[in-house]
Amino acid sequence: MSQATIDKPARGPLNGVDVPTLFATLDAVDANRELAQFRFRATNKWVAGTHSQNTLTTYYGAGSEHEHENTIVVDADHPPVLVGADKGAVPVEFLLMGLASCLTAGIGNIAAARGITLHSVESHVEGDLDLQGILGLDNSMRRGFSKIRVDFDVKADADEETIRKLVEQSRNRSAVFCSIANPTPIEITVNEK
């Protein structure tokens, strides 16, 4: 018996999650594993200094191309203390936001699938970063976060152990957590214009 067919009580939406559609999606992917293949894209354009703008318009998934309902535009920059103009989030802050958002989405979906009503989910995420490596002052220093901490406050119609298991299962299934915690191959190409 597949994971998708286990514990699927008939019910409607819960916590803003369309539970019947969630289980229908699990069944569809279980029946045709090619539907699980997705490719997300971002286009980034330099504006000035450390300011750039990211645009998200299309992605591939479930066997076809899709467009976001609205073009998503997100600015990135550095604060003045890091020679920027503070026109957007620092790129490493996007990484923290992505982690928090992915874990929170997982908690929402998993709680709904298990029939657990959520009242609130809030997380506080912080990462420690030493700039010496980035600035070229000490090449032995790690250029990324040395540690990331995520602290959740969850109020739900469930006991503490059940809530802990929700968060643990979300972590275990999180694409962002996996991408950060495990090496992900990155290819960079340069095209002159």
mmCIF file of N, CA and C in Angstrom, residues 18 110 126:
data_model
loop_
_atom_site.group_PDB
_atom_site.id
_atom_site.type_symbol
_atom_site.label_atom_id
_atom_site.label_comp_id
_atom_site.label_asym_id
_atom_site.label_seq_id
_atom_site.Cartn_x
_atom_site.Cartn_y
_atom_site.Cartn_z
ATOM 1 N N ASP A 18 -7.295 22.582 1.034
ATOM 2 C CA ASP A 18 -8.333 21.784 0.394
ATOM 3 C C ASP A 18 -7.904 20.318 0.503
ATOM 4 N N ILE A 110 0.177 19.038 6.539
ATOM 5 C CA ILE A 110 0.195 17.799 7.324
ATOM 6 C C ILE A 110 -0.876 17.827 8.408
ATOM 7 N N GLU A 126 16.727 32.544 12.518
ATOM 8 C CA GLU A 126 17.925 33.370 12.464
ATOM 9 C C GLU A 126 19.111 32.509 12.089
#
